[in-house]
Coordinates of C-alpha atoms in Angstrom, one line a residue:
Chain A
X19 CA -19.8 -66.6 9.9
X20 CA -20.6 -68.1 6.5
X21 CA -20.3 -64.2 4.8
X22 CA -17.4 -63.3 6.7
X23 CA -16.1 -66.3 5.2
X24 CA -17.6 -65.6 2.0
X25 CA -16.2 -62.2 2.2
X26 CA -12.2 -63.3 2.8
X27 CA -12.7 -65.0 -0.9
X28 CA -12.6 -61.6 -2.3
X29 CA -9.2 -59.8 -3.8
X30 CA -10.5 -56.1 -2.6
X31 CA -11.4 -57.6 1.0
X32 CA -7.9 -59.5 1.6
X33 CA -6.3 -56.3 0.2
X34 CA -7.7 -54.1 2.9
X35 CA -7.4 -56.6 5.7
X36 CA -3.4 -56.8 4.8
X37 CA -3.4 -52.9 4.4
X38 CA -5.4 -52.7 8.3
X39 CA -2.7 -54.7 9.5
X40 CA 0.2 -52.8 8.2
X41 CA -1.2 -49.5 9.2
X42 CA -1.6 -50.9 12.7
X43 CA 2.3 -51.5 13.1
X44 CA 3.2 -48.3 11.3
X45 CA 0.8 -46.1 13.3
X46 CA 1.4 -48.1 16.6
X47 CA 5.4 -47.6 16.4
X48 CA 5.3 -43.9 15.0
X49 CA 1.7 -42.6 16.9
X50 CA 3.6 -43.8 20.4
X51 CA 6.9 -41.3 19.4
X52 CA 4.5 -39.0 18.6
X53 CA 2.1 -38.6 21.3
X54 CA 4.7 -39.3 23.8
X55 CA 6.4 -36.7 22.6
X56 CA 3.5 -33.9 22.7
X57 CA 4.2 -33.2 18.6
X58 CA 0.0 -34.8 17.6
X59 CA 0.1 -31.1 16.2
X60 CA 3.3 -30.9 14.5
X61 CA 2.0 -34.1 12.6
X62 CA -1.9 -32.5 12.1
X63 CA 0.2 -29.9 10.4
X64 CA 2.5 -32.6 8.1
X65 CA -0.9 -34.8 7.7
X66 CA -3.0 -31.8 6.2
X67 CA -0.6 -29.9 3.9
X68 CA 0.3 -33.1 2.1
X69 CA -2.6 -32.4 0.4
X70 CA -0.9 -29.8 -1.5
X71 CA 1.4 -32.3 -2.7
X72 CA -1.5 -34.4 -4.0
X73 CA -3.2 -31.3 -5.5
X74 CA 0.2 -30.4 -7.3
X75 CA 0.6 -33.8 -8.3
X76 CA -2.6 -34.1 -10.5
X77 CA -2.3 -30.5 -11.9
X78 CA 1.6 -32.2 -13.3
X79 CA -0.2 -35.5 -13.6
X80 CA 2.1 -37.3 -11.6
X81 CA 1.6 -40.0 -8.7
X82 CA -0.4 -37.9 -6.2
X83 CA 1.4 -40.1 -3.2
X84 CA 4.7 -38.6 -4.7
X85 CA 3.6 -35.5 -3.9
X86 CA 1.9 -35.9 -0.8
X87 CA 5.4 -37.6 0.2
X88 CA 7.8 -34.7 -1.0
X89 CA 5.0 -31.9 0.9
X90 CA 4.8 -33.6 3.9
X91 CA 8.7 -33.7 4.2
X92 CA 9.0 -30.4 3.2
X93 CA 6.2 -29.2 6.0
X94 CA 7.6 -31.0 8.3
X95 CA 11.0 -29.5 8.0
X96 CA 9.4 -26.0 7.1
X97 CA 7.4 -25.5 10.6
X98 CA 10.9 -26.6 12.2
X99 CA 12.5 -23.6 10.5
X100 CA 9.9 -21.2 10.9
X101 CA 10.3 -22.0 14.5
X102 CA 14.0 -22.0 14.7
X103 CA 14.9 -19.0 12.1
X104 CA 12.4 -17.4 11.6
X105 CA 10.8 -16.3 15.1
X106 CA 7.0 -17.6 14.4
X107 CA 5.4 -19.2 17.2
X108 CA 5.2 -23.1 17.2
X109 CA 1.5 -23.6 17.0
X110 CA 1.1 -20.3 14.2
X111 CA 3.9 -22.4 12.5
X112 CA 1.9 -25.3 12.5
X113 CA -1.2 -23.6 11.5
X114 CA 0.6 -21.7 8.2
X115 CA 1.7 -24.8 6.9
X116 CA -2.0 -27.0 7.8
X117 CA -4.3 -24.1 6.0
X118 CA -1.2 -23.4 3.1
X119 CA -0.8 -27.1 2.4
X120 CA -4.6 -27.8 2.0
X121 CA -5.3 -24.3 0.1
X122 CA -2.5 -25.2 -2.3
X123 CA -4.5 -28.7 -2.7
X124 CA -8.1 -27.2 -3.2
X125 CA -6.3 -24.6 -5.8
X126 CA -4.5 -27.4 -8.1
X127 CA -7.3 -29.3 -8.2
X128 CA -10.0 -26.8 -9.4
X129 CA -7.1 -25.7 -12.1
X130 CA -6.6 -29.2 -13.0
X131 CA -7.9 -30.0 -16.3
X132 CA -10.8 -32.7 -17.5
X133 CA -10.8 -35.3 -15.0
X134 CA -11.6 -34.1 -11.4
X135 CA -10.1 -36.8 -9.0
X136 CA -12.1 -38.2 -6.1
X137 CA -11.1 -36.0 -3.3
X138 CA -12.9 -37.3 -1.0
X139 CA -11.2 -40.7 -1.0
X140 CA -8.2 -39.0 0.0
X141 CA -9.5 -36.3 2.9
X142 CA -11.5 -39.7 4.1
X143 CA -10.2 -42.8 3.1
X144 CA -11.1 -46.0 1.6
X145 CA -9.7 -48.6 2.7
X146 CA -11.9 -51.2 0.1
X147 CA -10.1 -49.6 -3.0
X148 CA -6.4 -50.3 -2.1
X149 CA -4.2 -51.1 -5.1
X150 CA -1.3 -53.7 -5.0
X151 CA 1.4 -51.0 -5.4
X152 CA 0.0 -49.1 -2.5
X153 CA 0.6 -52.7 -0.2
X154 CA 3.7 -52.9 -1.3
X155 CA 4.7 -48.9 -0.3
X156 CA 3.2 -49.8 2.9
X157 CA 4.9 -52.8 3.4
X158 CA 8.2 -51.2 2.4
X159 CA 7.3 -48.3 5.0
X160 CA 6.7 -51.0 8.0
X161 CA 9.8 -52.5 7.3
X162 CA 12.0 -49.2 7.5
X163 CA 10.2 -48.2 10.7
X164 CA 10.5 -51.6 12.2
X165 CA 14.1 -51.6 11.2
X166 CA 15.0 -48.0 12.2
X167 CA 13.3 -48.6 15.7
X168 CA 14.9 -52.0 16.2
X169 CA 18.5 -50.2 15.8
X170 CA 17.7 -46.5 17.4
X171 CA 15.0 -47.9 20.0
X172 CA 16.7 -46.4 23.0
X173 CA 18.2 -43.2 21.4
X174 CA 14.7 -42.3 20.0
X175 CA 13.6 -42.7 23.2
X176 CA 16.1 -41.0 24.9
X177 CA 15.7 -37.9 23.0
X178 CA 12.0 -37.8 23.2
X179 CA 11.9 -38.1 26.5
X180 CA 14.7 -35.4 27.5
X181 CA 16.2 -34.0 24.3
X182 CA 19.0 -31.1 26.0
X183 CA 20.0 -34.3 28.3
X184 CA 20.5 -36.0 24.9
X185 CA 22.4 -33.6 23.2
X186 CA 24.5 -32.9 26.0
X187 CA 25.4 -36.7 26.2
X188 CA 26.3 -35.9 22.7
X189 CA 23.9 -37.4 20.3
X190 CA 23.5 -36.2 17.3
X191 CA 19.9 -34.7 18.3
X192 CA 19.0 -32.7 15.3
X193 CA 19.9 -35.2 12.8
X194 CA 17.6 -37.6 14.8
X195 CA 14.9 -35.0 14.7
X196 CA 15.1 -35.0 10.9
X197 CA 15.3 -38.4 10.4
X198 CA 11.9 -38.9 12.9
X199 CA 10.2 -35.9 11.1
X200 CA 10.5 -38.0 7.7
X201 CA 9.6 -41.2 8.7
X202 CA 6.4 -39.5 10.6
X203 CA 5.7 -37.5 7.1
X204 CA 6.5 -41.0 5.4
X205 CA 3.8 -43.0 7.8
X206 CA 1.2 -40.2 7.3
X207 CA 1.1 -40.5 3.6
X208 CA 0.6 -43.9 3.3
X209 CA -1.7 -44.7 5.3
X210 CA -3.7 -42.3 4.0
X211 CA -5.7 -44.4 2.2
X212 CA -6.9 -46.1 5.0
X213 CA -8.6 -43.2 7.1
X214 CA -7.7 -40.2 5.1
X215 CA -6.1 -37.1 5.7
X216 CA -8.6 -35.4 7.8
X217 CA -8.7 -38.9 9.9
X218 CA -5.5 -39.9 10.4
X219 CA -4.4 -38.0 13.0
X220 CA -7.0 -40.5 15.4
X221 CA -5.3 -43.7 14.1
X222 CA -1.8 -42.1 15.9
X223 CA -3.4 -41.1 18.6
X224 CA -6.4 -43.5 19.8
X225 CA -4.4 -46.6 20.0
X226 CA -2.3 -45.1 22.3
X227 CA -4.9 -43.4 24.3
X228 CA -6.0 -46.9 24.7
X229 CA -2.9 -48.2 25.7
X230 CA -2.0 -45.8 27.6
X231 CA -4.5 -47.1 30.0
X232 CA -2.8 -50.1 31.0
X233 CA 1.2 -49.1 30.8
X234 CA 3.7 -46.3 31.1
X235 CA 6.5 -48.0 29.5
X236 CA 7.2 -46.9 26.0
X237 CA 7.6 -50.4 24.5
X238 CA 4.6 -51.9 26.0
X239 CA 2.8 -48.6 24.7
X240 CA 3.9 -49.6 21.0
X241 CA 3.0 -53.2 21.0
X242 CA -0.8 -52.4 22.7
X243 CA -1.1 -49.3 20.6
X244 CA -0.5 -51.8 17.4
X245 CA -2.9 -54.6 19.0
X246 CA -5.4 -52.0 19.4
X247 CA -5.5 -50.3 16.3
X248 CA -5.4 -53.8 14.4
X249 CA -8.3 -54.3 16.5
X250 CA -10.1 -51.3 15.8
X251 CA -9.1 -51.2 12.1
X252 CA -10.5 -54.7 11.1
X253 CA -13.6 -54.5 13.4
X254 CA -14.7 -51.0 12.1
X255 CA -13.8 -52.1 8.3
X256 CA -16.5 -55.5 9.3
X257 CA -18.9 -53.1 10.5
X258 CA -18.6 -50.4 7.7
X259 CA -18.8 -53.5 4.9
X260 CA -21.5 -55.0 6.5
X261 CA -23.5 -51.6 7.6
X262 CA -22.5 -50.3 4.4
X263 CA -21.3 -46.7 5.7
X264 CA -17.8 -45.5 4.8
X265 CA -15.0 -47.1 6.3
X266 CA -12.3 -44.5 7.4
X267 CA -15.0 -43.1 10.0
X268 CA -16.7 -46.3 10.5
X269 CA -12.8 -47.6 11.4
X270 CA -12.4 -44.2 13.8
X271 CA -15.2 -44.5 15.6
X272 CA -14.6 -48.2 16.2
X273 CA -11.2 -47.0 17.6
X274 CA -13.0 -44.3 20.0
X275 CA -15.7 -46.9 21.3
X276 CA -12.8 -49.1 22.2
X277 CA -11.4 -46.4 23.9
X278 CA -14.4 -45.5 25.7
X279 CA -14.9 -49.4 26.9
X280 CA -11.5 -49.6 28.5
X281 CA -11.8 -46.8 30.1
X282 CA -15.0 -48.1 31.7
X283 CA -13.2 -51.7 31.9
X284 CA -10.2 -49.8 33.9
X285 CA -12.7 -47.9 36.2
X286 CA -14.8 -50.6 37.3
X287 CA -12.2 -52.7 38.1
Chain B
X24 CA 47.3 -28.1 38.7
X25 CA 45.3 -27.6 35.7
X26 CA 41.8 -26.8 35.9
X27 CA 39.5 -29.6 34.3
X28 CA 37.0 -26.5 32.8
X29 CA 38.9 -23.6 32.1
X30 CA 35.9 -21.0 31.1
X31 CA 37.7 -17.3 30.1
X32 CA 36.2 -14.7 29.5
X33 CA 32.6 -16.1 28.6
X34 CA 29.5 -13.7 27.4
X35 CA 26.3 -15.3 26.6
X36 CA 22.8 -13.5 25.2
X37 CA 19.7 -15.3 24.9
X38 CA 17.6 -13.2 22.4
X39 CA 20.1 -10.7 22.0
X40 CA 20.0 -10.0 25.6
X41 CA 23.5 -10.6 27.2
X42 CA 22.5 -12.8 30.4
X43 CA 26.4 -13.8 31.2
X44 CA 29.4 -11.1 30.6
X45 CA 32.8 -12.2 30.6
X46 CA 32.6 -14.4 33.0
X47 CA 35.9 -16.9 33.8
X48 CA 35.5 -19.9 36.7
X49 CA 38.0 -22.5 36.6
X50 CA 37.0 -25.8 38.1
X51 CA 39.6 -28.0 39.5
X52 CA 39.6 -32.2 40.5
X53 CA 37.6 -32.2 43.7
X54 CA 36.3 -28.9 43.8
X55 CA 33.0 -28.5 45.4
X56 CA 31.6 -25.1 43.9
X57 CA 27.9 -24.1 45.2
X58 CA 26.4 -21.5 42.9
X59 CA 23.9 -18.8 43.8
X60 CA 22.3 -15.8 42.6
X61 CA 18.9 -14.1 41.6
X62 CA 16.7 -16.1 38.9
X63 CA 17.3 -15.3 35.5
X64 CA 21.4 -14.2 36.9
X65 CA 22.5 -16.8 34.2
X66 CA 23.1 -20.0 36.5
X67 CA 21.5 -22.1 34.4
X68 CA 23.2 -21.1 31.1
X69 CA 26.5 -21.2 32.4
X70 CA 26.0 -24.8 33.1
X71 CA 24.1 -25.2 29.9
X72 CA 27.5 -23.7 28.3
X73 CA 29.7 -26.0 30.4
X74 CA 27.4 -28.8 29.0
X75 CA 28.0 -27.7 25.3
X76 CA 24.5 -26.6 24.8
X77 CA 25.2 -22.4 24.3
X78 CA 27.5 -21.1 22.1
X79 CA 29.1 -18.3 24.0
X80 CA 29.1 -15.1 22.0
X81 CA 32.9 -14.4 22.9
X82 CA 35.2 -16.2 25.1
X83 CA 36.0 -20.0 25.5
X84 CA 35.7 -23.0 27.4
X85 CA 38.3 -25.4 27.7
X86 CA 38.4 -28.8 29.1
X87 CA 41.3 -30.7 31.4
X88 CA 42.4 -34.1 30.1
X89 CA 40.0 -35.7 32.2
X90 CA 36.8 -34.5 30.2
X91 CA 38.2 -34.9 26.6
X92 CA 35.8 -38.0 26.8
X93 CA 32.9 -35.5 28.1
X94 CA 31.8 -37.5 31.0
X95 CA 29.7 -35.0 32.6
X96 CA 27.2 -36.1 34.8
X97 CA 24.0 -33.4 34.8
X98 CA 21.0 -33.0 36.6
X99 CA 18.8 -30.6 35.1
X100 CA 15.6 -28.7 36.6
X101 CA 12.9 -31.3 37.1
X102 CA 10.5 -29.1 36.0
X103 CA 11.8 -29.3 32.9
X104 CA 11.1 -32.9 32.9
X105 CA 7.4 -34.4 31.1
X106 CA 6.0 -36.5 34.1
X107 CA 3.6 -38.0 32.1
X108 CA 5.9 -39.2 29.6
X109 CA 5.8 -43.0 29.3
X110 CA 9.4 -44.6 30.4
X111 CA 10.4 -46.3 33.7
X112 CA 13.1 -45.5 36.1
X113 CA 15.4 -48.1 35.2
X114 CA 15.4 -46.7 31.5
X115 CA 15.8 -43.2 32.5
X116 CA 18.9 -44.7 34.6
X117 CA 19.9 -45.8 31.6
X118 CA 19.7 -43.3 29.3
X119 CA 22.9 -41.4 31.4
X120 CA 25.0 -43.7 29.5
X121 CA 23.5 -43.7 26.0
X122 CA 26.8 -41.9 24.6
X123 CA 29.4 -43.1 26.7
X124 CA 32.4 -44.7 24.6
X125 CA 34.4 -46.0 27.9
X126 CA 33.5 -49.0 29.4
X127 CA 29.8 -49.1 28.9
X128 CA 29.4 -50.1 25.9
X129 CA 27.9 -53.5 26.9
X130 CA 24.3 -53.2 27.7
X131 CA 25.0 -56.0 30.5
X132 CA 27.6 -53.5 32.1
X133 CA 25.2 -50.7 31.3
X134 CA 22.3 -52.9 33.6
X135 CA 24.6 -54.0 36.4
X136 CA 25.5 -50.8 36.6
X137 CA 22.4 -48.6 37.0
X138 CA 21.1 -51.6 39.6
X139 CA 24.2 -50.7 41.6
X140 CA 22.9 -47.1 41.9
X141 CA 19.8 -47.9 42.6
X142 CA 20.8 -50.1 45.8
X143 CA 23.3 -47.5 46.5
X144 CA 20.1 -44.5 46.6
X145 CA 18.0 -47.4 48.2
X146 CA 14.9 -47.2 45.1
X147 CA 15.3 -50.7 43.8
X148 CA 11.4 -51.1 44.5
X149 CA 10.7 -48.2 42.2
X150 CA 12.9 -49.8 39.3
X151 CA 10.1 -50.3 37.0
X152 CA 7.3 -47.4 38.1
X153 CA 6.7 -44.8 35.4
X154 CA 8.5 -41.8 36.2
X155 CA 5.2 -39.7 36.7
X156 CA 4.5 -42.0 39.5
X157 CA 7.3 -40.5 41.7
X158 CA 7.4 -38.1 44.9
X159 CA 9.7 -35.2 44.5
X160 CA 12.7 -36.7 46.8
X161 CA 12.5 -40.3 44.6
X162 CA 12.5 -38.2 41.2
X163 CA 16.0 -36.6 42.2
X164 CA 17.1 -39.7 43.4
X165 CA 16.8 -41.6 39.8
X166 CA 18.1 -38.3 37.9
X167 CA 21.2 -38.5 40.5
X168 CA 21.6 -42.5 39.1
X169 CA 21.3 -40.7 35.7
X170 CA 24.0 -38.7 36.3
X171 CA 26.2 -41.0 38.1
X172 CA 25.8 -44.3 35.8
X173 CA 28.1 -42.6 33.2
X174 CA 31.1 -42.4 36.1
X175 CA 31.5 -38.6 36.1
X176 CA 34.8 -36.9 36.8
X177 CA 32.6 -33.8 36.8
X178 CA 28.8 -33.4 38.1
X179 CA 26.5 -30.6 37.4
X180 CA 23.4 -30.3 39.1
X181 CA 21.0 -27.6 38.5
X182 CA 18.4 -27.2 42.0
X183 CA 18.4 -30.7 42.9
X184 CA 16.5 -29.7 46.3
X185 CA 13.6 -28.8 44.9
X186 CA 10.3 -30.2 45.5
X187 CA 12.2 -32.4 47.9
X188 CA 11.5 -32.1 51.7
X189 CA 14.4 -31.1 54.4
X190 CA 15.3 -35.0 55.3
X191 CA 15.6 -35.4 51.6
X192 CA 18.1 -32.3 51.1
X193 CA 20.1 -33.2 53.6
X194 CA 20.6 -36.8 52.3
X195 CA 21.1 -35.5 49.3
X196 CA 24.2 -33.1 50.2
X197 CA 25.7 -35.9 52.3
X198 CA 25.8 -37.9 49.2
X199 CA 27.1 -35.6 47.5
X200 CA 29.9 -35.2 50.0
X201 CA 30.8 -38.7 49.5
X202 CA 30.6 -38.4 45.9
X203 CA 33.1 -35.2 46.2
X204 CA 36.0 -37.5 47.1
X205 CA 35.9 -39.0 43.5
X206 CA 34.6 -36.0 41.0
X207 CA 34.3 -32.5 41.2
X208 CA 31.3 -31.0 41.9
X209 CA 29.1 -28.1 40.7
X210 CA 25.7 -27.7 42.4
X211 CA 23.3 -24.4 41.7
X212 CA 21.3 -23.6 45.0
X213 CA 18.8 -21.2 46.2
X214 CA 19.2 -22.5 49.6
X215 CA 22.9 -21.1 50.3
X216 CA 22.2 -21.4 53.9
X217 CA 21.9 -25.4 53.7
X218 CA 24.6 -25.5 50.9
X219 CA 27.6 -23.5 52.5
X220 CA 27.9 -26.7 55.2
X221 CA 28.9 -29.4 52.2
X222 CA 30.4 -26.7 49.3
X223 CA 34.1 -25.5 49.5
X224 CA 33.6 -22.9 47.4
X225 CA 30.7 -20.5 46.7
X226 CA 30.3 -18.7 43.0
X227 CA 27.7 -15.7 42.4
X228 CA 25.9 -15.7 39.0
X229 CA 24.5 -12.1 38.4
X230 CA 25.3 -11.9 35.1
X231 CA 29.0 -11.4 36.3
X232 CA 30.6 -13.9 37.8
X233 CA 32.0 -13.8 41.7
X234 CA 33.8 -16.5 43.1
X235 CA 34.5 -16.7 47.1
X236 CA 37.5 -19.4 47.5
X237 CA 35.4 -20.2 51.0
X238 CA 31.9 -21.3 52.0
X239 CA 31.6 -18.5 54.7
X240 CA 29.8 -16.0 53.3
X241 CA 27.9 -13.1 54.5
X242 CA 24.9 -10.8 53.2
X243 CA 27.6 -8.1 53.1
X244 CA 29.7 -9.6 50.9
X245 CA 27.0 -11.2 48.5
X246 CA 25.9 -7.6 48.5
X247 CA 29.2 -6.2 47.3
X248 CA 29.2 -9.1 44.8
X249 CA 25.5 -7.7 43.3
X250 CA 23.9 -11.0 44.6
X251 CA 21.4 -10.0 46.5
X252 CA 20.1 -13.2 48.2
X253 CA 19.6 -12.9 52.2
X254 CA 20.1 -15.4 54.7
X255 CA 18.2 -16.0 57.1
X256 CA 18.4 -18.6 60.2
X257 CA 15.9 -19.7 62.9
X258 CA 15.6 -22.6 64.3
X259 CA 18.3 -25.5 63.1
X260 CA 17.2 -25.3 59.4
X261 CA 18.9 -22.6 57.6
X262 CA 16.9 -20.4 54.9
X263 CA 17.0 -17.8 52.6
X264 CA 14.8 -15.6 51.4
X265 CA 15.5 -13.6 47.9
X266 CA 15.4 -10.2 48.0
X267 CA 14.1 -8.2 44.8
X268 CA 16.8 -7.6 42.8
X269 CA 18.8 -4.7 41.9
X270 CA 21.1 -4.0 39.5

């Protein structure tokens, strides 16, 4: 008790704890669209060739979230049109774009002059470095999701569940669908400093697993998605500070053993 | 009268294979159209083409006064539909309205409304189940309310007896007899034997379009209208077996 009080005296420890908690709500609201929705592979493929963006973005010297941002957008939008215009399968779509994005990355950085950033902070996170600019882009993301849910809560879920129904009522699906894609691209980027790229997929998908468990109504699913992942983000970054292992899969596997108990929680009762 | 859809001369290609070729149907208030034909005959784009969904390649569909707001009720295929998606019955009720610009616009109207349905199709206790928790017969039953809750002067339902059992379908089609007195009524069927007791009409997708002004209809004549589906009785409970299908 006395270290863990010790340990909330520290700037870097606050810091992450504030970043756990807005990753929680950001990956709680947007994980549930997402897995609801079956598209956990659409956003693999937006997750993984943003790191094309960040390779790009050293090679310029520019802000490598920029570019992760602007790659993740264009991604998501690209496997769209390969689907739609271009006659490629959904899940070869995905693929191009997941192996193109992160071969783009792996190329920009080895041309990259001098100074070799510290890729693995980005493919796996750390949560302990977090700078005051990256809070505030989080922050700034939570409150457009919060906002854009709060107005659209029952026409995103409308569409997900049964888009041609949607579109026949005459919603303006496809506009929806773009506006979704970004905000998924958007909440993938920015929280990748907490888990990484190669990680983040579990932090949209795991806290709904969970949840999952004990409701089948979409807006339960996002507030228990959020609870658990704040739970599983703040106990795993405890155990990785105090276990001293790194705390993107320290947080991951927190979220997978919580999982796992409710599961057994659920069964036994 | 004027028709309230007025389709003329519609083709249709999915892929670049032509599935519908000039076809024309005109609906009119309080018809009661059952459509048959062979899978893959183009029933289900038609409707999807009623519904706005397909651009026709040639051809047009026009719409009576009546529909210039677009309330079309529709009840797709259920198979179509992700059981395990996570939303109740009351919110997919609800989601039949989520354009409307008449009266609905309240969300209280919207809720009175859909728990009116729901007594009227006698599943108030399944209001708040997750939709993957439903039989087959209760799963039409809340995409009827979904279809309804928007007040139709059309309705479009696309196999609403399947994966429902007899007592079921025959509910269903006396609903939908009631239902006929106040909006027209277009209902695809592979079951033409149970249908042609409730329809008025009868149209036969086979990439043409037939229509029979009559619900009497025999093998002959769906035959000579290149719909080859046969019908078969024994017993009370009418059937229908589909023949392979030959063009």
């Amino acid at each position: 008790m006395q270290e863990l009080i010790e340990l909330l005296s520290y700037d870097f420890f606050r810091k992450a704890l504030l970043a756990a908690v807005l990753a929680s709500i950001s990956c709680g609201i947007i994980g549930t669209y997402i897995v609801s929705r079956r598209i956990v592979f659409i956003s693999g493929g937006i997750t993984h060739s943003s790191f094309g963006g960040i390779g790009l973005a050293f090679f310029l010297g520019l802000n490598p979230l920029l570019g992760a941002v602007v790659f993740a957008i264009f991604s998501g939008l690209g496997i769209q049109y390969f689907v739609q215009k271009a006659d490629v399968r959904e899940d070869s779509s995905i693929a191009i774009w997941w192996s193109l994005g992160m071969a783009m990355g792996v190329i920009f950085i080895f041309l990259t002059p001098g100074y070799t950033p510290n890729l693995m902070s980005y493919l796996f996170g750390n949560i302990l470095t977090v700078t005051n600019t990256e809070l505030w882009m989080m922050l700034s993301l939570n409150v457009v999701v919060l906002l854009f849910f709060f107005f659209f809560y029952r026409i995103v879920l409308y569409i997900a569940f049964d888009e041609e129904f949607a579109k026949a009522s005459g919603v303006p699906v496809e506009l929806f669908n773009y506006l979704l894609i970004t905000l998924i691209a958007l909440t993938v980027v920015l929280n990748i400093r907490v888990v990484g790229i190669i990680l983040i997929l579990s932090m949209l998908t795991i806290p709904q697993a969970t949840a999952n468990i004990f409701t089948k109504d979409f807006k339960m699913l996002i507030v228990l998605s959020t609870v658990f992942a704040f739970i599983g983000t703040t106990s795993g970054l405890l155990i990785s500070y105090f276990a001293n292992i790194p705390s993107g899969a320290t947080i991951i596997f927190t979220l997978v053993i919580i999982f796992a108990g409710m599961r057994l929680i659920n069964y036994l009762r | 009268m004027k028709p309230i859809v007025d389709i003329q001369n519609v083709s249709l290609a999915y892929d670049k294979e032509l599935v519908l070729e000039k076809v024309n149907l005109q609906v009119f208030n309080r018809d009661f159209i059952g459509m048959v034909g062979p899978n893959g005959g183009g029933k289900t784009t038609l409707l999807k083409a009623i519904l706005g969904l397909l651009k026709p390649l040639e051809g047009s569909i026009k719409f009576g006064e009546e529909l210039q707001h677009k309330s079309i009720g529709y009840l797709p295929q259920v198979k179509h539909i992700d059981k395990k998606f996570p939303i109740t019955v009351f919110d997919v009720i609800r989601s039949g309205s989520m354009m409307k610009k008449q009266s609905l616009r309240k969300s209280g109207d919207e809720i009175r409304k859909a728990e009116v349905l729901l007594e009227e199709m006698g599943i108030t206790a399944i209001k708040d189940k997750a939709i993957g928790e439903l039989s087959g017969g209760q799963m039409q039953r809340v995409f009827l309310c979904r279809a309804l809750i928007s007040d139709p002067s059309l309705l479009i339902l696309d196999e609403p007896d399947t994966f429902v059992d007899n007592r079921f379908e025959g509910e269903l089609y006396e609903k939908l007899k009631q239902l006929n007195k106040q909006m027209a009524i277009i209902v695809v069927s592979h079951d033409i034997g149970t249908i042609s007791a409730y329809v008025k009409t009868i149209a036969c997708v086979n990439r043409h379009l037939h229509y029979h002004p009559s619900n009497k209809i025999s093998n002959e004549q769906l035959e000579a209208y290149n719909c080859p589906i046969q019908i078969i009785s024994h017993g009370k409970i009418p059937h229908t077996v589909l023949k392979s299908h030959t063009h």
